[in-house]
Tab-separated table of C-alpha atoms in Angstrom:
chain	number	residue	atom	x	y	z
A	60	MET	CA	60.559	87.935	103.682
A	61	ASN	CA	58.321	86.141	101.190
A	62	ALA	CA	59.888	84.337	98.244
A	63	PRO	CA	60.459	86.930	95.491
A	64	ARG	CA	58.303	86.728	92.391
A	65	ARG	CA	60.605	88.917	90.327
A	66	ILE	CA	64.297	89.666	90.767
A	67	ALA	CA	65.956	92.556	88.950
A	68	VAL	CA	69.719	92.293	88.441
A	69	VAL	CA	71.223	95.672	87.551
A	70	GLY	CA	74.447	95.257	85.595
A	71	ALA	CA	75.732	92.617	83.196
A	72	GLY	CA	79.254	91.665	84.257
A	73	LEU	CA	80.416	88.380	85.719
A	74	ALA	CA	78.872	89.044	89.149
A	75	ALA	CA	75.478	89.729	87.583
A	76	VAL	CA	75.471	86.695	85.309
A	77	SER	CA	76.805	84.483	88.112
A	78	THR	CA	73.922	85.627	90.328
A	79	CYS	CA	71.387	84.625	87.688
A	80	ASP	CA	73.148	81.309	87.121
A	81	ALA	CA	73.214	80.500	90.844
A	82	LEU	CA	69.572	81.476	91.372
A	83	ARG	CA	68.416	79.025	88.717
A	84	ALA	CA	70.840	76.333	89.892
A	85	HIS	CA	69.333	76.553	93.383
A	86	GLY	CA	65.778	76.234	92.130
A	87	TYR	CA	64.499	79.807	91.826
A	88	ASP	CA	61.534	79.679	89.461
A	89	GLY	CA	60.356	83.296	89.398
A	90	ASP	CA	60.942	86.082	86.886
A	91	LEU	CA	64.578	87.037	86.436
A	92	VAL	CA	65.500	90.230	84.577
A	93	LEU	CA	69.055	91.281	83.745
A	94	TYR	CA	69.509	94.982	82.892
A	95	SER	CA	72.561	95.780	80.755
A	96	ALA	CA	73.478	99.360	79.894
A	97	GLU	CA	75.582	98.049	76.993
A	98	ARG	CA	74.207	96.497	73.830
A	99	GLY	CA	75.135	92.946	72.962
A	100	LEU	CA	75.511	89.835	75.080
A	101	PRO	CA	77.418	90.209	78.390
A	102	TYR	CA	81.138	89.533	78.055
A	103	ASP	CA	84.159	88.791	80.217
A	104	ARG	CA	86.432	91.744	81.051
A	105	PRO	CA	89.860	90.214	81.865
A	106	PRO	CA	90.587	89.373	78.197
A	107	LEU	CA	90.188	93.051	77.241
A	108	SER	CA	93.731	93.872	78.391
A	109	LYS	CA	95.137	90.641	76.961
A	110	ASN	CA	93.912	88.735	73.900
A	111	VAL	CA	91.330	91.321	72.856
A	112	LEU	CA	93.974	94.045	72.646
A	113	LEU	CA	96.257	91.598	70.837
A	114	GLY	CA	93.521	91.045	68.272
A	115	LYS	CA	93.257	87.327	69.048
A	116	ASP	CA	89.780	87.306	70.628
A	117	ARG	CA	86.582	88.497	68.990
A	118	ARG	CA	83.457	89.528	70.889
A	119	GLU	CA	81.953	86.040	70.570
A	120	ASP	CA	85.128	84.556	72.042
A	121	VAL	CA	84.733	86.393	75.360
A	122	LEU	CA	80.995	86.031	75.999
A	123	LEU	CA	80.131	85.048	79.559
A	124	ARG	CA	77.337	82.796	78.292
A	125	PRO	CA	76.108	81.882	74.792
A	126	GLU	CA	72.898	83.467	73.575
A	127	GLN	CA	70.908	80.251	74.047
A	128	TRP	CA	71.753	80.192	77.754
A	129	TYR	CA	69.502	83.188	78.435
A	130	ASP	CA	66.545	81.383	76.861
A	131	ASP	CA	67.340	78.091	78.547
A	132	GLN	CA	67.649	79.723	81.966
A	133	ARG	CA	64.694	82.054	81.381
A	134	VAL	CA	66.789	85.149	82.039
A	135	ARG	CA	65.239	88.156	80.342
A	136	LEU	CA	68.176	90.218	79.095
A	137	ARG	CA	67.384	93.908	78.628
A	138	GLU	CA	70.237	95.136	76.411
A	139	GLY	CA	70.977	98.846	76.155
A	140	THR	CA	68.721	99.592	79.118
A	141	VAL	CA	70.003	102.085	81.674
A	142	VAL	CA	68.667	101.846	85.225
A	143	ARG	CA	68.901	105.346	86.628
A	144	ALA	CA	67.489	104.600	90.082
A	145	ILE	CA	66.334	101.776	92.302
A	146	ARG	CA	63.124	101.914	94.339
A	147	PRO	CA	63.347	99.367	97.177
A	148	ARG	CA	59.972	100.582	98.409
A	149	PRO	CA	57.501	99.671	97.041
A	150	GLY	CA	59.934	97.619	94.947
A	151	GLY	CA	61.245	98.291	91.476
A	152	VAL	CA	63.837	99.874	89.218
A	153	GLU	CA	63.468	103.170	87.387
A	154	LEU	CA	64.706	103.227	83.797
A	155	ALA	CA	66.232	106.162	81.930
A	156	ASP	CA	62.860	107.020	80.359
A	157	GLY	CA	61.207	107.245	83.780
A	158	VAL	CA	59.362	103.937	83.582
A	159	ILE	CA	59.418	101.994	86.848
A	160	GLU	CA	59.488	98.229	86.451
A	161	PRO	CA	58.478	96.167	89.501
A	162	ALA	CA	60.848	93.867	91.377
A	163	ASP	CA	60.566	92.137	94.746
A	164	ARG	CA	64.348	91.917	95.077
A	165	ILE	CA	67.096	93.967	93.463
A	166	VAL	CA	70.697	92.900	92.938
A	167	LEU	CA	73.116	95.741	92.262
A	168	ALA	CA	75.989	94.615	90.042
A	169	THR	CA	76.883	98.037	88.702
A	170	GLY	CA	80.656	97.555	88.887
A	171	GLY	CA	82.762	100.683	88.696
A	172	THR	CA	83.991	103.425	86.429
A	173	PRO	CA	87.682	103.951	85.579
A	174	ARG	CA	89.427	106.769	87.402
A	175	THR	CA	90.702	109.598	85.241
A	176	LEU	CA	93.876	111.538	85.969
A	177	PRO	CA	93.066	114.213	88.585
A	178	VAL	CA	95.446	116.755	87.039
A	179	PRO	CA	95.169	119.614	84.517
A	180	GLY	CA	94.466	118.042	81.142
A	181	GLY	CA	93.783	114.644	82.703
A	182	ALA	CA	90.169	114.535	81.500
A	183	ASP	CA	91.081	114.947	77.814
A	184	PRO	CA	88.654	112.661	75.901
A	185	GLU	CA	91.522	111.393	73.740
A	186	ILE	CA	93.189	109.791	76.769
A	187	ARG	CA	92.279	106.131	76.664
A	188	LEU	CA	90.763	104.080	79.495
A	189	LEU	CA	90.141	100.330	79.470
A	190	ARG	CA	86.948	98.992	81.003
A	191	THR	CA	84.565	98.090	78.169
A	192	TRP	CA	84.661	96.298	74.823
A	193	GLU	CA	84.415	99.668	73.084
A	194	ASP	CA	87.371	100.984	75.125
A	195	ALA	CA	89.458	98.022	73.986
A	196	GLN	CA	88.547	98.538	70.326
A	197	LEU	CA	89.418	102.234	70.423
A	198	LEU	CA	92.749	101.503	72.074
A	199	ARG	CA	93.511	98.583	69.752
A	200	GLU	CA	93.323	100.946	66.765
A	201	ARG	CA	96.120	103.040	68.260
A	202	LEU	CA	98.551	100.313	69.217
A	203	LEU	CA	100.474	100.365	65.951
A	204	PRO	CA	104.163	99.506	65.549
A	205	GLY	CA	106.376	102.459	66.428
A	206	THR	CA	103.638	104.344	68.294
A	207	ARG	CA	104.800	106.005	71.491
A	208	VAL	CA	102.470	104.813	74.229
A	209	ALA	CA	102.509	106.102	77.797
A	210	VAL	CA	100.731	103.842	80.296
A	211	VAL	CA	99.941	105.574	83.571
A	212	GLY	CA	99.501	103.108	86.418
A	213	ALA	CA	101.516	99.899	86.815
A	214	GLY	CA	98.886	97.792	88.558
A	215	LEU	CA	97.265	94.790	86.900
A	216	ILE	CA	95.523	96.576	84.017
A	217	GLY	CA	98.391	98.965	83.343
A	218	ALA	CA	101.034	96.233	83.420
A	219	GLU	CA	99.041	93.969	81.109
A	220	THR	CA	98.356	96.808	78.680
A	221	ALA	CA	102.020	97.821	78.629
A	222	ALA	CA	103.020	94.225	77.887
A	223	VAL	CA	100.529	93.937	75.018
A	224	ALA	CA	101.589	97.282	73.527
A	225	THR	CA	105.216	96.135	73.605
A	226	THR	CA	104.288	92.873	71.872
A	227	LEU	CA	102.553	94.903	69.152
A	228	GLY	CA	105.727	96.892	68.507
A	229	CYS	CA	104.904	100.096	70.365
A	230	ARG	CA	107.486	102.130	72.234
A	231	VAL	CA	106.131	102.022	75.762
A	232	THR	CA	106.727	104.152	78.838
A	233	LEU	CA	105.169	102.878	82.067
A	234	VAL	CA	104.614	105.567	84.705
A	235	ASP	CA	103.762	104.970	88.353
A	236	PRO	CA	104.624	106.924	91.515
A	237	VAL	CA	105.335	103.684	93.406
A	238	GLY	CA	108.778	102.200	92.914
A	239	VAL	CA	107.597	98.587	93.201
A	240	PRO	CA	103.854	98.345	92.477
A	241	LEU	CA	101.761	95.529	94.009
A	242	ALA	CA	104.302	94.871	96.797
A	243	PRO	CA	101.709	95.050	99.629
A	244	VAL	CA	99.618	92.402	97.865
A	245	VAL	CA	102.175	89.978	96.392
A	246	GLY	CA	105.242	90.804	98.475
A	247	ASP	CA	108.511	92.538	97.610
A	248	ASP	CA	110.176	89.560	95.911
A	249	ILE	CA	107.375	88.786	93.450
A	250	ALA	CA	106.575	92.469	92.845
A	251	THR	CA	110.217	93.307	92.118
A	252	ALA	CA	110.587	90.377	89.713
A	253	LEU	CA	107.435	91.431	87.866
A	254	HIS	CA	108.443	95.076	87.609
A	255	ASP	CA	111.986	94.258	86.497
A	256	ARG	CA	110.542	92.158	83.694
A	257	HIS	CA	109.086	95.326	82.138
A	258	ARG	CA	112.585	96.762	81.783
A	259	ALA	CA	113.907	93.480	80.402
A	260	GLU	CA	111.240	93.623	77.695
A	261	GLY	CA	112.313	97.120	76.630
A	262	ILE	CA	109.712	99.188	78.486
A	263	ASP	CA	110.913	102.509	79.855
A	264	VAL	CA	109.832	102.400	83.502
A	265	VAL	CA	109.457	105.804	85.173
A	266	THR	CA	108.837	106.245	88.899
A	267	ALA	CA	107.008	109.560	89.156
A	268	ALA	CA	103.594	111.120	89.587
A	269	VAL	CA	101.795	112.819	86.691
A	270	ASP	CA	101.119	116.481	87.451
A	271	ARG	CA	99.757	117.686	84.083
A	272	VAL	CA	98.910	116.573	80.552
A	273	GLU	CA	99.301	118.940	77.605
A	274	ARG	CA	97.989	118.347	74.097
A	275	ARG	CA	100.411	119.181	71.298
A	276	GLY	CA	98.361	118.637	68.153
A	277	ARG	CA	97.751	114.899	68.019
A	278	ARG	CA	100.429	114.190	70.583
A	279	PHE	CA	100.713	114.588	74.336
A	280	LEU	CA	103.304	115.906	76.717
A	281	ILE	CA	103.092	114.476	80.227
A	282	GLY	CA	104.481	116.529	83.079
A	283	LEU	CA	105.962	114.499	85.933
A	284	SER	CA	106.778	115.462	89.494
A	285	GLY	CA	109.886	114.015	91.113
A	286	TYR	CA	111.314	113.023	87.752
A	287	GLY	CA	112.951	116.130	86.335
A	288	GLY	CA	111.491	115.855	82.885
A	289	THR	CA	108.487	115.090	80.708
A	290	VAL	CA	107.287	112.160	78.629
A	291	ALA	CA	106.051	112.585	75.055
A	292	ALA	CA	103.446	110.169	73.752
A	293	ASP	CA	101.148	109.606	70.800
A	294	THR	CA	98.701	107.740	73.028
A	295	ILE	CA	98.085	107.785	76.773
A	296	VAL	CA	96.424	104.890	78.574
A	297	VAL	CA	95.322	105.379	82.176
A	298	GLY	CA	94.937	102.392	84.497
A	299	ILE	CA	94.744	103.782	88.029
A	300	GLY	CA	91.785	101.846	89.382
A	301	ILE	CA	88.038	102.309	89.450
A	302	ARG	CA	85.420	104.110	91.480
A	303	PRO	CA	82.582	101.819	92.552
A	304	ALA	CA	79.351	102.847	90.835
A	305	THR	CA	77.391	103.465	94.019
A	306	GLN	CA	75.169	106.325	92.822
A	307	PRO	CA	71.909	104.312	92.651
A	308	ALA	CA	72.572	102.886	96.110
A	309	GLU	CA	73.359	106.279	97.625
A	310	ALA	CA	70.247	107.850	96.113
A	311	ALA	CA	68.164	105.030	97.597
A	312	GLY	CA	69.622	105.680	101.057
A	313	LEU	CA	71.701	102.509	101.330
A	314	ARG	CA	74.861	102.459	103.433
A	315	VAL	CA	77.879	103.248	101.281
A	316	ASP	CA	81.562	103.498	102.171
A	317	ASP	CA	84.013	102.790	99.340
A	318	GLY	CA	81.347	100.532	97.927
A	319	VAL	CA	77.872	99.429	98.902
A	320	LEU	CA	78.182	97.827	102.329
A	321	VAL	CA	76.941	94.237	102.458
A	322	ASP	CA	76.898	91.256	104.809
A	323	ALA	CA	78.095	87.722	104.051
A	324	ASP	CA	74.925	87.105	101.998
A	325	ARG	CA	75.653	90.287	100.012
A	326	ARG	CA	72.566	91.881	101.550
A	327	THR	CA	72.725	95.669	101.844
A	328	SER	CA	71.249	97.883	104.557
A	329	HIS	CA	67.885	97.384	102.847
A	330	PRO	CA	66.698	93.749	103.114
A	331	ALA	CA	65.290	93.729	99.562
A	332	VAL	CA	68.555	94.825	97.947
A	333	HIS	CA	71.773	92.849	97.482
A	334	ALA	CA	75.038	94.059	95.928
A	335	VAL	CA	77.717	91.980	94.227
A	336	GLY	CA	81.026	92.382	92.434
A	337	ASP	CA	83.215	95.459	92.259
A	338	VAL	CA	80.529	97.751	93.681
A	339	ALA	CA	80.175	95.796	96.940
A	340	ARG	CA	82.288	95.838	100.095
A	341	GLU	CA	81.641	93.451	102.933
A	342	ALA	CA	81.244	95.343	106.199
A	343	GLY	CA	84.240	94.761	108.448
A	344	ARG	CA	86.645	94.208	105.559
A	345	ARG	CA	89.000	96.990	104.552
A	346	THR	CA	88.950	96.502	100.821
A	347	ARG	CA	86.756	95.416	97.971
A	348	HIS	CA	88.011	92.429	95.957
A	349	GLU	CA	87.967	93.591	92.332
A	350	HIS	CA	88.808	90.204	90.864
A	351	TRP	CA	87.167	87.636	88.614
A	352	GLU	CA	86.673	84.849	91.130
A	353	ALA	CA	85.440	87.261	93.802
A	354	ALA	CA	82.696	88.417	91.430
A	355	GLN	CA	81.721	84.834	90.696
A	356	ARG	CA	81.547	83.933	94.382
A	357	ASP	CA	79.544	87.051	95.143
A	358	GLY	CA	76.867	85.863	92.729
A	359	GLU	CA	76.660	82.521	94.525
A	360	ALA	CA	76.507	84.214	97.942
A	361	ALA	CA	73.750	86.617	96.881
A	362	ALA	CA	71.655	83.834	95.366
A	363	ARG	CA	71.919	81.801	98.555
A	364	GLY	CA	71.024	84.823	100.644
A	365	ILE	CA	67.976	85.645	98.535
A	366	LEU	CA	66.724	82.054	98.704
A	367	GLY	CA	67.458	81.591	102.397
A	368	LEU	CA	70.098	78.927	101.871
A	369	PRO	CA	73.106	78.514	104.188
A	370	ALA	CA	76.246	80.352	103.150
A	371	THR	CA	79.200	78.439	101.745
A	372	ASP	CA	82.459	78.262	103.680
A	373	PRO	CA	84.718	81.259	103.006
A	374	VAL	CA	87.898	80.757	100.991
A	375	ALA	CA	91.016	82.875	100.567
A	376	PRO	CA	90.667	85.329	97.657
A	377	TRP	CA	92.610	84.443	94.508
A	378	PHE	CA	93.494	86.394	91.374
A	379	TRP	CA	95.775	86.148	88.379
A	380	SER	CA	97.470	88.382	85.804
A	381	ASP	CA	99.215	87.531	82.526
A	382	ARG	CA	102.023	89.653	81.105
A	383	HIS	CA	105.171	89.051	79.026
A	384	GLY	CA	104.324	85.366	78.636
A	385	THR	CA	104.255	84.687	82.372
A	386	ARG	CA	101.434	84.239	84.867
A	387	LEU	CA	101.147	85.852	88.262
A	388	GLU	CA	98.803	84.199	90.757
A	389	ALA	CA	98.131	85.395	94.288
A	390	ILE	CA	96.094	84.270	97.279
A	391	GLY	CA	95.145	86.717	100.003
A	392	THR	CA	97.419	89.679	100.609
A	393	MET	CA	101.014	89.547	101.798
A	394	ALA	CA	100.444	92.595	103.980
A	395	GLN	CA	98.796	90.202	106.464
A	396	ALA	CA	101.983	88.155	106.874
A	397	GLU	CA	104.647	88.486	109.556
A	398	ARG	CA	107.367	86.800	107.508
A	399	THR	CA	107.996	85.503	103.991
A	400	VAL	CA	109.343	82.143	102.872
A	401	LEU	CA	110.555	81.681	99.284
A	402	ARG	CA	110.239	78.423	97.386
A	403	GLY	CA	112.328	78.219	94.230
A	404	ALA	CA	115.103	80.466	92.946
A	405	VAL	CA	114.182	84.090	92.317
A	406	ASP	CA	116.566	84.341	89.366
A	407	SER	CA	114.845	81.377	87.708
A	408	GLY	CA	111.849	83.585	86.978
A	409	ALA	CA	109.409	80.987	88.346
A	410	PHE	CA	109.109	80.925	92.122
A	411	LEU	CA	106.684	81.041	95.019
A	412	ALA	CA	106.514	83.453	97.956
A	413	LEU	CA	104.549	82.358	101.031
A	414	GLY	CA	103.416	84.730	103.742
A	415	LEU	CA	103.265	83.274	107.250
A	416	ARG	CA	101.655	84.445	110.444
A	417	GLY	CA	102.857	82.232	113.230
A	418	GLU	CA	102.801	78.656	111.952
A	419	ARG	CA	100.136	79.193	109.306
A	420	VAL	CA	100.278	80.387	105.722
A	421	VAL	CA	97.978	83.395	105.278
A	422	ALA	CA	98.959	84.540	101.774
A	423	ALA	CA	100.994	83.493	98.763
A	424	ALA	CA	102.043	84.753	95.347
A	425	ALA	CA	103.758	82.965	92.508
A	426	ILE	CA	105.133	83.413	89.028
A	427	ASP	CA	104.480	80.407	86.767
A	428	ARG	CA	103.846	78.023	89.681
A	429	THR	CA	100.147	77.231	89.167
A	430	ARG	CA	100.297	73.751	90.667
A	431	ASP	CA	101.906	75.061	93.840
A	432	ILE	CA	99.375	77.875	94.187
A	433	LYS	CA	96.477	75.427	94.023
A	434	THR	CA	97.993	73.379	96.832
A	435	VAL	CA	98.849	76.400	98.954
A	436	ARG	CA	95.306	77.649	98.699
A	437	ARG	CA	94.075	74.425	100.243
A	438	ILE	CA	96.697	74.773	102.983
A	439	ILE	CA	95.438	78.283	103.752
A	440	ASP	CA	91.742	77.380	103.666
A	441	ARG	CA	92.260	74.368	105.936
A	442	ARG	CA	94.402	76.407	108.329
A	443	VAL	CA	97.141	73.780	108.263
A	444	THR	CA	100.088	74.237	110.644
A	445	VAL	CA	103.309	74.212	108.590
A	446	ASP	CA	107.051	73.899	109.013
A	447	PRO	CA	108.686	76.950	107.351
A	448	SER	CA	111.828	74.998	106.463
A	449	ALA	CA	109.731	72.361	104.682
A	450	LEU	CA	107.929	75.087	102.743
A	451	ALA	CA	111.239	76.384	101.432
A	452	ASP	CA	112.562	72.909	100.578
A	453	GLU	CA	111.759	72.089	96.948
A	454	SER	CA	112.248	68.363	97.670
A	455	THR	CA	109.251	68.455	100.026
A	456	ASP	CA	105.960	67.910	98.236
A	457	LEU	CA	103.582	70.653	99.360
A	458	ARG	CA	100.672	68.242	99.041
A	459	SER	CA	102.102	66.115	101.833
A	460	MET	CA	101.365	68.946	104.268
A	461	LEU	CA	97.635	68.476	103.669
A	462	THR	CA	97.720	64.981	105.153
A	463	ARG	CA	99.238	65.921	108.493
């Protein structure tokens, strides 16, 4: 295909901004337009369930790039502009008012929308979700000392929100049908330690599924199956994942299956359209990686694909989560491992779990062991053969395994 004269990036999260950044860094000199459905400069989402809810970060503190960057990089930011459809042929995007603006290439970075509770009463507009800056501000107003808060979903967002609400003096109940959330990703040992920490911090942890939500004036009553009771709350927060926003791709006839299907260059089934971030799923991989670094790397991959540059070497996916003053970090998924080796004492609260397949580490998770995680990631990416007993031995420097 000819070099694009104009590239339209639909969406304004990290994947979108990273795509624009990488395109300019690799010498693209054409028109670059970034369409944001929200007003204001694009911002980072991970702080929403942490320092933004705590009231520590303002909007300007979480911007992905300062305002001057858009001028310096010649990125035309279209704030408050909804793209309702994409038109790969003849090439363009259709805005909410019906105007079609031309584009030689389109990058879909539409992210996802939070899932609501699929039960009677679950769509009540007073039930809070957490995906946007506005969501965080609405929820922040309700997290007052003594407020009864029910958080449904004990994954990353739910766990972080529950921890913040507890810090702010709320009485928190955390509800999830899974006894030990995140175990397939971080392993039983890390997942159990994380979940037990909720109880230690005074959170009422309930293992049950929500089967109904009833409004009682300004309060809620949550019906639970497999629990034998109900939970009363002044505020409900739902964090049960997102649905990838694939509607524009589907309407344009692109291949979609739990996300817009892409290749290693983030190219979709139409050669003029790429997809990045939470909305994209690489064909042949079971899951989408809904994490910060994955979005950043997607932007780099798409830019290289658009410009015909060679792809970078793949690396193991990494993510983090902060709650109760501790940091979880994970590489890959422990479900891929055949056995687990622990490094450090579990009861110390700071330890590392390594997942092995044969003589290689394929995944790892850690609580407050950032230095170790960085080293283990290099071990995984370099496919280093390891001695399991040395991994478990704290007197053995993990970095020494990189020199073998």
